[in-house]
Amino acid sequence: MSAHSLASISPPPSLFGLSRAALAARLADRGMPAYRADQIFGWVYQKHHRSADRMLNLPAPLRDGFHEVCSLALPEVVSLRSTSDQSTHKFALGLADHARVECVSMRAERRLTFCLSSQVGCALGCTFCATGLMGLTRNLSAGEIVAQVLVMGDFHAWRDARFNLVFMGMGEPLANFGPLVDAIHVLRDAKGLGLGARRITVSTSGVVPHIGRLADQGLPLGLAISLHATTDELRNRLVPINRRWPLAELLDAARAYGRHTGRRVTLEYTLLAGVNDGPEDAARLAAIARRLPSKINLIPYNPVPGMAWKRPTQEAIEAFAERLYPIAPAVTVRKTLGGEIWAACGQLGAASDASEA
Ligand code: SF4
C-alpha cells in the first residue's frame, strides 16, 4: 500500500462504527486481504489494544498507514463520578464535535452492566426524565455507541468477560435505528467482543414501527418498554409519544416482539407518588402484563432537580409490589444504583457540570 493511495482517503471513519465486512472492504480497496480485518478486530476487541503500532501481525505499511484507513480514537472521558461504594460509575464523554454524552457502569450481585446512550439529548420529552428536558442535539453514530462500551470496558480493565448492555441511557434508541443496529452487529461479531444478543436489551418509550423492525433483525435481543402508565390519559401526560402510538398499539407490537423472538418483554414502570402508584394502577398493570410474555420492573422514581414528581415512600413501593406479586407473571423492584451521582434511571443529563467535582 503506497502512502499516496492512503492519503487520498479522508476523513477516515471510526473503526468502531465499521462492521468487519466494511473494514475488509476498505482494506480490499488498498489491496489487503479480508483476514487483515479479522486480525484487527482481534487486536481491538479481544486484546483491547488501542494503537496500530501494537498490532504486530499486520504488515508495516498497514500499521504505518492505519490512521488513514480508519480511526482508533475513543472519546475523552471529560468527567467521571463514582459512588462511594464504587459500584456505579458515570462517564461523561466528549465527542469530536464537543457534544457530551453520558454512560454508566453498574455492578450488582457481581454482574456488570453497561448503560449506553443512543442520542445526545432526546426529542421525546418524557415529563419525568432529565434527558427529556435537554431536547435533542443529535443522534450518535454507531462508532460513538460502540465506543461507550470500550471506554467502560477499558476502565474496568476487561476483568468481566461477560457483561450486559442496556440501551437505557440518554435518548430513544429506536429513534436512531440504523446506528443502533449497526452498533449491535459490531458488538456481536464473533471475531470481536462476541456479545450474545441475550445480553443486550433495547429500551423504548414506544416507537411502535421500529419495534417490528427490531424483531425483523432475527436476534433474541431483550426489549424493555417504558410503560409508566396503564391508561392513555395518564401516559399521554408522562410519555408524550403515546399520543402518536397509544397503549393498545404499543402492547400489540410488544406482544408480537415477544412471540417473534421468544423473549419476555420487560415492562418498565417508574413509580411516581400519588400519580401511578394506586391499587387500580396495580390491577391494570397486572392485567396488561398477563396479556403478553412479560415481566414487570418497578423503578422507584429518582428525583431530578426542578421536577415536581416525588418518589413514593418505601411502604408505598412495597405495597404496590405486594399487590402485583399474586396477579402478575413476574415482578422485580429495581434497586436504585447511582442516585448519589445523578446516574440513576431518568437522571442522565441532570446536575451535570454544576455539581461535578
Ligand atoms: S425517558 Fe427516554 S425517551 Fe423519554 S425523554 Fe428520557 S431519554 Fe427520552
CSV table of C-alpha atoms and ligand atoms in Angstrom, one decimal:
chain,number,residue,atom,x,y,z
A,1,MET,CA,0.0,0.0,0.0
A,2,SER,CA,1.6,3.3,-1.0
A,3,ALA,CA,1.4,6.4,1.2
A,4,HIS,CA,-0.2,8.1,-1.8
A,5,SER,CA,-3.1,5.7,-2.1
A,6,LEU,CA,-3.9,6.1,1.6
A,7,ALA,CA,-3.6,9.9,1.6
A,8,SER,CA,-6.4,10.1,-1.0
A,9,ILE,CA,-9.0,8.8,1.5
A,10,SER,CA,-10.2,11.3,4.1
A,11,PRO,CA,-11.5,11.7,6.6
A,12,PRO,CA,-11.1,8.2,7.9
A,13,PRO,CA,-14.2,6.7,9.7
A,14,SER,CA,-14.1,5.4,13.2
A,15,LEU,CA,-13.2,1.7,13.3
A,16,PHE,CA,-15.8,1.2,16.0
A,17,GLY,CA,-18.6,2.0,13.6
A,18,LEU,CA,-17.4,-0.4,10.9
A,19,SER,CA,-18.6,-4.0,10.6
A,20,ARG,CA,-15.8,-6.5,9.9
A,21,ALA,CA,-17.1,-6.7,6.3
A,22,ALA,CA,-17.0,-2.9,5.9
A,23,LEU,CA,-13.4,-2.9,7.3
A,24,ALA,CA,-12.5,-5.7,4.9
A,25,ALA,CA,-13.9,-3.7,2.0
A,26,ARG,CA,-11.8,-0.7,2.9
A,27,LEU,CA,-8.8,-2.8,3.2
A,28,ALA,CA,-9.6,-4.6,-0.1
A,29,ASP,CA,-9.6,-1.2,-1.8
A,30,ARG,CA,-5.9,-1.0,-0.7
A,31,GLY,CA,-5.1,-4.5,-1.9
A,32,MET,CA,-5.3,-6.1,1.5
A,33,PRO,CA,-6.8,-9.5,2.1
A,34,ALA,CA,-10.0,-9.9,4.2
A,35,TYR,CA,-8.3,-11.7,7.0
A,36,ARG,CA,-6.5,-8.5,7.9
A,37,ALA,CA,-9.9,-7.2,9.2
A,38,ASP,CA,-10.2,-10.3,11.3
A,39,GLN,CA,-6.8,-9.6,12.8
A,40,ILE,CA,-7.6,-6.0,13.5
A,41,PHE,CA,-10.9,-7.0,15.2
A,42,GLY,CA,-8.9,-9.4,17.4
A,43,TRP,CA,-6.4,-6.8,18.4
A,44,VAL,CA,-9.0,-4.1,19.1
A,45,TYR,CA,-12.0,-6.1,20.6
A,46,GLN,CA,-10.3,-9.2,22.1
A,47,LYS,CA,-6.8,-8.0,23.1
A,48,HIS,CA,-8.0,-4.4,23.7
A,49,HIS,CA,-5.2,-2.6,22.0
A,50,ARG,CA,-5.9,1.0,21.1
A,51,SER,CA,-2.9,1.6,18.8
A,52,ALA,CA,-2.0,0.1,15.5
A,53,ASP,CA,1.7,0.1,16.5
A,54,ARG,CA,0.9,-2.9,18.8
A,55,MET,CA,-0.8,-5.0,16.0
A,56,LEU,CA,2.3,-7.0,15.4
A,57,ASN,CA,1.0,-9.4,12.8
A,58,LEU,CA,0.0,-6.6,10.4
A,59,PRO,CA,2.4,-5.6,7.7
A,60,ALA,CA,4.4,-2.5,8.5
A,61,PRO,CA,2.8,-0.4,5.7
A,62,LEU,CA,-0.7,-1.1,7.0
A,63,ARG,CA,0.4,-0.3,10.6
A,64,ASP,CA,2.0,2.9,9.4
A,65,GLY,CA,-0.9,4.0,7.3
A,66,PHE,CA,-3.6,2.7,9.6
A,67,HIS,CA,-4.8,6.1,10.6
A,68,GLU,CA,-5.7,6.8,7.0
A,69,VAL,CA,-7.8,3.6,6.8
A,70,CYS,CA,-9.8,4.2,10.0
A,71,SER,CA,-9.6,6.0,13.3
A,72,LEU,CA,-8.9,4.3,16.6
A,73,ALA,CA,-9.7,7.4,18.6
A,74,LEU,CA,-12.0,6.9,21.6
A,75,PRO,CA,-13.9,9.9,23.1
A,76,GLU,CA,-12.2,11.6,26.0
A,77,VAL,CA,-13.7,11.0,29.5
A,78,VAL,CA,-14.4,14.6,30.5
A,79,SER,CA,-15.7,13.7,33.9
A,80,LEU,CA,-16.0,10.5,35.9
A,81,ARG,CA,-18.1,10.3,39.0
A,82,SER,CA,-18.3,7.2,41.2
A,83,THR,CA,-20.5,6.1,44.1
A,84,SER,CA,-18.8,5.8,47.4
A,85,ASP,CA,-19.0,2.0,47.2
A,86,GLN,CA,-17.5,2.0,43.7
A,87,SER,CA,-20.5,0.0,42.4
A,88,THR,CA,-21.6,2.7,39.9
A,89,HIS,CA,-19.6,5.0,37.7
A,90,LYS,CA,-21.0,7.7,35.4
A,91,PHE,CA,-18.8,8.7,32.5
A,92,ALA,CA,-19.3,12.0,30.6
A,93,LEU,CA,-17.7,11.6,27.2
A,94,GLY,CA,-16.6,14.5,25.0
A,95,LEU,CA,-17.3,13.8,21.3
A,96,ALA,CA,-15.4,15.1,18.3
A,97,ASP,CA,-17.9,18.0,17.9
A,98,HIS,CA,-17.7,18.8,21.6
A,99,ALA,CA,-21.1,17.4,22.3
A,100,ARG,CA,-21.3,15.4,25.5
A,101,VAL,CA,-22.9,12.1,26.2
A,102,GLU,CA,-23.2,10.1,29.4
A,103,CYS,CA,-22.9,6.4,30.0
A,104,VAL,CA,-22.9,4.4,33.2
A,105,SER,CA,-21.4,1.1,34.5
A,106,MET,CA,-23.2,-0.6,37.3
A,107,ARG,CA,-22.2,-3.7,39.3
A,108,ALA,CA,-24.9,-5.5,41.2
A,109,GLU,CA,-24.6,-9.0,42.6
A,110,ARG,CA,-21.3,-9.4,40.8
A,111,ARG,CA,-22.8,-8.7,37.4
A,112,LEU,CA,-21.5,-5.8,35.4
A,113,THR,CA,-24.0,-3.9,33.3
A,114,PHE,CA,-23.2,-1.0,30.9
A,115,CYS,CA,-25.9,1.5,30.3
A,116,LEU,CA,-25.5,3.1,26.9
A,117,SER,CA,-26.8,6.3,25.3
A,118,SER,CA,-28.0,6.4,21.8
A,119,GLN,CA,-28.6,10.1,21.3
A,120,VAL,CA,-27.2,13.4,22.6
A,121,GLY,CA,-30.3,14.6,24.5
A,122,CYS,CA,-33.8,13.3,23.5
A,123,ALA,CA,-36.7,14.7,21.5
A,124,LEU,CA,-39.4,12.7,23.2
A,125,GLY,CA,-39.8,14.9,26.3
A,126,CYS,CA,-41.0,12.3,28.9
A,127,THR,CA,-42.0,14.6,31.7
A,128,PHE,CA,-40.1,12.8,34.5
A,129,CYS,CA,-36.8,12.5,32.7
A,130,ALA,CA,-33.8,14.8,32.9
A,131,THR,CA,-32.6,13.9,29.4
A,132,GLY,CA,-36.0,14.9,28.0
A,133,LEU,CA,-35.5,18.4,29.4
A,134,MET,CA,-32.5,18.8,27.2
A,135,GLY,CA,-34.2,18.3,23.8
A,136,LEU,CA,-32.4,16.5,21.0
A,137,THR,CA,-29.0,17.7,19.9
A,138,ARG,CA,-28.2,14.9,17.6
A,139,ASN,CA,-28.1,11.1,17.0
A,140,LEU,CA,-25.0,9.2,18.0
A,141,SER,CA,-23.1,7.3,15.3
A,142,ALA,CA,-22.7,3.5,15.5
A,143,GLY,CA,-19.0,4.2,16.3
A,144,GLU,CA,-19.9,6.5,19.2
A,145,ILE,CA,-22.2,3.8,20.6
A,146,VAL,CA,-19.6,1.1,20.5
A,147,ALA,CA,-17.0,3.5,21.9
A,148,GLN,CA,-19.0,3.8,25.1
A,149,VAL,CA,-18.6,0.0,25.7
A,150,LEU,CA,-14.9,0.2,25.0
A,151,VAL,CA,-14.3,3.2,27.3
A,152,MET,CA,-16.1,1.5,30.2
A,153,GLY,CA,-14.5,-1.9,29.5
A,154,ASP,CA,-11.1,-0.3,29.4
A,155,PHE,CA,-11.9,1.4,32.7
A,156,HIS,CA,-12.8,-1.9,34.3
A,157,ALA,CA,-9.7,-3.5,32.6
A,158,TRP,CA,-11.9,-6.1,30.9
A,159,ARG,CA,-11.9,-8.1,34.1
A,160,ASP,CA,-15.5,-9.2,33.4
A,161,ALA,CA,-15.6,-11.4,30.3
A,162,ARG,CA,-19.4,-11.4,30.5
A,163,PHE,CA,-21.3,-8.2,30.9
A,164,ASN,CA,-24.7,-6.9,29.9
A,165,LEU,CA,-25.6,-3.9,27.8
A,166,VAL,CA,-28.8,-1.9,28.2
A,167,PHE,CA,-29.7,0.9,25.9
A,168,MET,CA,-31.3,2.9,28.7
A,169,GLY,CA,-29.1,6.0,28.8
A,170,MET,CA,-29.7,9.3,27.0
A,171,GLY,CA,-32.0,9.2,24.0
A,172,GLU,CA,-34.6,7.0,22.5
A,173,PRO,CA,-32.7,4.1,20.9
A,174,LEU,CA,-35.3,3.2,18.3
A,175,ALA,CA,-35.4,6.9,17.1
A,176,ASN,CA,-31.8,6.2,16.0
A,177,PHE,CA,-32.5,2.9,14.5
A,178,GLY,CA,-29.7,2.4,11.8
A,179,PRO,CA,-26.7,3.3,14.0
A,180,LEU,CA,-28.3,1.3,16.9
A,181,VAL,CA,-28.5,-1.9,14.8
A,182,ASP,CA,-25.1,-1.3,13.2
A,183,ALA,CA,-23.5,-0.9,16.7
A,184,ILE,CA,-25.2,-4.1,17.9
A,185,HIS,CA,-23.8,-6.0,14.9
A,186,VAL,CA,-20.3,-4.8,15.6
A,187,LEU,CA,-20.7,-5.7,19.3
A,188,ARG,CA,-21.9,-9.2,18.5
A,189,ASP,CA,-19.2,-10.0,16.0
A,190,ALA,CA,-17.7,-13.4,16.9
A,191,LYS,CA,-14.2,-12.2,16.0
A,192,GLY,CA,-14.7,-9.1,18.1
A,193,LEU,CA,-16.4,-8.8,21.5
A,194,GLY,CA,-18.8,-11.7,20.6
A,195,LEU,CA,-21.6,-10.4,22.8
A,196,GLY,CA,-24.7,-12.6,22.9
A,197,ALA,CA,-27.9,-10.9,21.8
A,198,ARG,CA,-29.5,-12.1,25.0
A,199,ARG,CA,-27.1,-9.9,26.9
A,200,ILE,CA,-28.3,-6.8,25.1
A,201,THR,CA,-31.5,-5.0,26.0
A,202,VAL,CA,-33.0,-2.2,24.0
A,203,SER,CA,-35.4,0.1,25.8
A,204,THR,CA,-38.1,2.1,24.0
A,205,SER,CA,-40.7,4.6,25.0
A,206,GLY,CA,-42.9,3.3,22.2
A,207,VAL,CA,-41.6,4.0,18.7
A,208,VAL,CA,-44.0,1.3,17.5
A,209,PRO,CA,-43.0,0.7,13.9
A,210,HIS,CA,-39.4,0.2,14.8
A,211,ILE,CA,-40.3,-2.5,17.4
A,212,GLY,CA,-41.3,-4.6,14.4
A,213,ARG,CA,-38.1,-3.7,12.6
A,214,LEU,CA,-36.1,-4.7,15.6
A,215,ALA,CA,-37.8,-8.1,15.7
A,216,ASP,CA,-37.0,-8.5,12.0
A,217,GLN,CA,-33.3,-8.5,12.8
A,218,GLY,CA,-33.8,-12.1,13.8
A,219,LEU,CA,-31.9,-11.7,17.1
A,220,PRO,CA,-33.2,-12.5,20.6
A,221,LEU,CA,-32.4,-9.1,21.9
A,222,GLY,CA,-34.1,-8.1,25.1
A,223,LEU,CA,-36.8,-5.4,24.7
A,224,ALA,CA,-37.9,-3.1,27.5
A,225,ILE,CA,-41.0,-0.9,27.2
A,226,SER,CA,-41.0,2.3,29.2
A,227,LEU,CA,-44.6,1.9,30.1
A,228,HIS,CA,-45.0,4.0,33.3
A,229,ALA,CA,-48.8,4.3,33.0
A,230,THR,CA,-51.7,2.0,32.4
A,231,THR,CA,-54.2,4.4,30.7
A,232,ASP,CA,-53.8,6.5,27.6
A,233,GLU,CA,-54.9,9.6,29.6
A,234,LEU,CA,-52.0,9.3,32.0
A,235,ARG,CA,-49.5,8.0,29.6
A,236,ASN,CA,-50.2,10.9,27.2
A,237,ARG,CA,-49.0,13.2,30.0
A,238,LEU,CA,-46.0,11.2,31.2
A,239,VAL,CA,-44.7,9.8,27.8
A,240,PRO,CA,-46.0,12.2,25.1
A,241,ILE,CA,-45.1,9.8,22.2
A,242,ASN,CA,-48.2,7.9,23.5
A,243,ARG,CA,-50.3,10.4,21.6
A,244,ARG,CA,-48.8,9.1,18.4
A,245,TRP,CA,-48.8,5.4,19.3
A,246,PRO,CA,-51.2,4.7,22.1
A,247,LEU,CA,-51.1,1.9,24.5
A,248,ALA,CA,-53.1,-0.6,22.5
A,249,GLU,CA,-50.7,-0.3,19.5
A,250,LEU,CA,-47.7,-0.4,21.7
A,251,LEU,CA,-48.8,-3.5,23.5
A,252,ASP,CA,-49.7,-5.2,20.3
A,253,ALA,CA,-46.2,-4.5,19.0
A,254,ALA,CA,-44.6,-5.7,22.2
A,255,ARG,CA,-46.7,-8.9,22.1
A,256,ALA,CA,-45.6,-9.6,18.5
A,257,TYR,CA,-42.0,-8.9,19.5
A,258,GLY,CA,-42.2,-11.4,22.3
A,259,ARG,CA,-43.7,-14.1,20.0
A,260,HIS,CA,-41.2,-13.4,17.3
A,261,THR,CA,-38.1,-13.6,19.5
A,262,GLY,CA,-39.2,-15.9,22.2
A,263,ARG,CA,-38.1,-13.3,24.8
A,264,ARG,CA,-40.2,-11.9,27.6
A,265,VAL,CA,-40.7,-8.2,27.2
A,266,THR,CA,-39.8,-6.1,30.3
A,267,LEU,CA,-42.4,-3.6,31.2
A,268,GLU,CA,-40.6,-0.7,33.0
A,269,TYR,CA,-42.8,1.2,35.4
A,270,THR,CA,-41.5,4.2,37.2
A,271,LEU,CA,-43.4,4.7,40.4
A,272,LEU,CA,-44.5,8.3,41.0
A,273,ALA,CA,-46.0,9.1,44.3
A,274,GLY,CA,-49.8,9.9,44.0
A,275,VAL,CA,-49.6,9.6,40.2
A,276,ASN,CA,-49.5,6.0,39.2
A,277,ASP,CA,-49.0,4.0,42.4
A,278,GLY,CA,-52.6,3.3,43.4
A,279,PRO,CA,-54.4,0.0,43.7
A,280,GLU,CA,-56.2,0.5,40.4
A,281,ASP,CA,-52.9,1.2,38.7
A,282,ALA,CA,-51.5,-2.1,40.1
A,283,ALA,CA,-54.6,-4.1,38.9
A,284,ARG,CA,-54.4,-2.6,35.4
A,285,LEU,CA,-50.6,-3.1,35.2
A,286,ALA,CA,-51.0,-6.8,36.1
A,287,ALA,CA,-53.8,-7.2,33.5
A,288,ILE,CA,-51.5,-5.7,30.8
A,289,ALA,CA,-48.6,-8.0,31.9
A,290,ARG,CA,-50.8,-11.1,31.7
A,291,ARG,CA,-51.7,-10.4,28.1
A,292,LEU,CA,-48.2,-10.8,26.7
A,293,PRO,CA,-45.0,-12.7,27.6
A,294,SER,CA,-43.6,-10.2,30.0
A,295,LYS,CA,-42.0,-9.3,33.3
A,296,ILE,CA,-42.6,-6.1,35.3
A,297,ASN,CA,-39.7,-4.0,36.6
A,298,LEU,CA,-40.8,-1.4,39.1
A,299,ILE,CA,-38.5,1.7,39.3
A,300,PRO,CA,-39.0,4.0,42.3
A,301,TYR,CA,-38.7,7.5,40.8
A,302,ASN,CA,-35.3,9.1,41.1
A,303,PRO,CA,-35.6,12.8,41.8
A,304,VAL,CA,-34.5,15.3,39.2
A,305,PRO,CA,-33.9,19.0,40.2
A,306,GLY,CA,-36.7,21.2,39.0
A,307,MET,CA,-39.2,18.5,38.6
A,308,ALA,CA,-42.2,18.2,40.9
A,309,TRP,CA,-42.6,14.4,40.8
A,310,LYS,CA,-42.0,12.6,44.1
A,311,ARG,CA,-40.7,9.1,44.9
A,312,PRO,CA,-43.3,7.0,46.8
A,313,THR,CA,-42.4,6.1,50.4
A,314,GLN,CA,-40.8,2.7,50.9
A,315,GLU,CA,-44.0,1.4,52.3
A,316,ALA,CA,-46.0,2.5,49.3
A,317,ILE,CA,-43.4,0.9,46.9
A,318,GLU,CA,-43.7,-2.4,48.8
A,319,ALA,CA,-47.5,-2.2,49.0
A,320,PHE,CA,-47.6,-1.7,45.2
A,321,ALA,CA,-45.3,-4.7,44.6
A,322,GLU,CA,-47.3,-6.8,47.0
A,323,ARG,CA,-50.5,-6.1,45.1
A,324,LEU,CA,-48.8,-7.3,41.9
A,325,TYR,CA,-47.0,-10.4,43.1
A,326,PRO,CA,-50.1,-12.7,43.2
A,327,ILE,CA,-51.6,-11.4,40.0
A,328,ALA,CA,-48.7,-10.6,37.6
A,329,PRO,CA,-46.4,-13.0,35.9
A,330,ALA,CA,-43.0,-11.8,37.3
A,331,VAL,CA,-42.2,-8.6,39.2
A,332,THR,CA,-38.9,-7.1,40.3
A,333,VAL,CA,-38.3,-3.8,42.1
A,334,ARG,CA,-35.2,-2.1,40.7
A,335,LYS,CA,-32.6,-1.4,43.3
A,336,THR,CA,-31.6,2.2,42.8
A,337,LEU,CA,-27.9,2.5,41.8
A,338,GLY,CA,-26.1,5.7,41.2
A,339,GLY,CA,-28.6,8.1,42.7
A,340,GLU,CA,-25.9,10.0,44.6
A,341,ILE,CA,-24.0,10.8,41.4
A,342,TRP,CA,-27.1,11.5,39.3
A,343,ALA,CA,-26.5,8.3,37.3
A,344,ALA,CA,-29.8,6.6,38.1
A,345,CYS,CA,-32.6,5.9,35.6
A,346,GLY,CA,-34.0,9.2,34.2
A,347,GLN,CA,-31.3,11.3,35.7
A,348,LEU,CA,-28.7,11.4,32.9
A,349,GLY,CA,-28.1,15.0,31.9
A,350,ALA,CA,-29.3,16.3,35.2
A,351,ALA,CA,-26.9,18.2,37.5
A,352,SER,CA,-24.0,17.7,35.1
A,353,ASP,CA,-21.5,20.5,35.2
A,354,ALA,CA,-22.7,22.4,38.2
A,355,SER,CA,-22.3,19.6,40.7
A,356,GLU,CA,-19.3,17.9,39.3
A,357,ALA,CA,-16.0,17.9,41.2
B,1,SF4,S1,-37.3,8.6,29.2
B,1,SF4,FE1,-36.0,8.0,27.4
B,1,SF4,S2,-37.4,8.5,25.7
B,1,SF4,FE2,-38.2,9.6,27.4
B,1,SF4,S3,-37.3,11.7,27.4
B,1,SF4,FE3,-36.0,10.3,28.7
B,1,SF4,S4,-34.4,9.6,27.3
B,1,SF4,FE4,-36.1,10.3,26.0
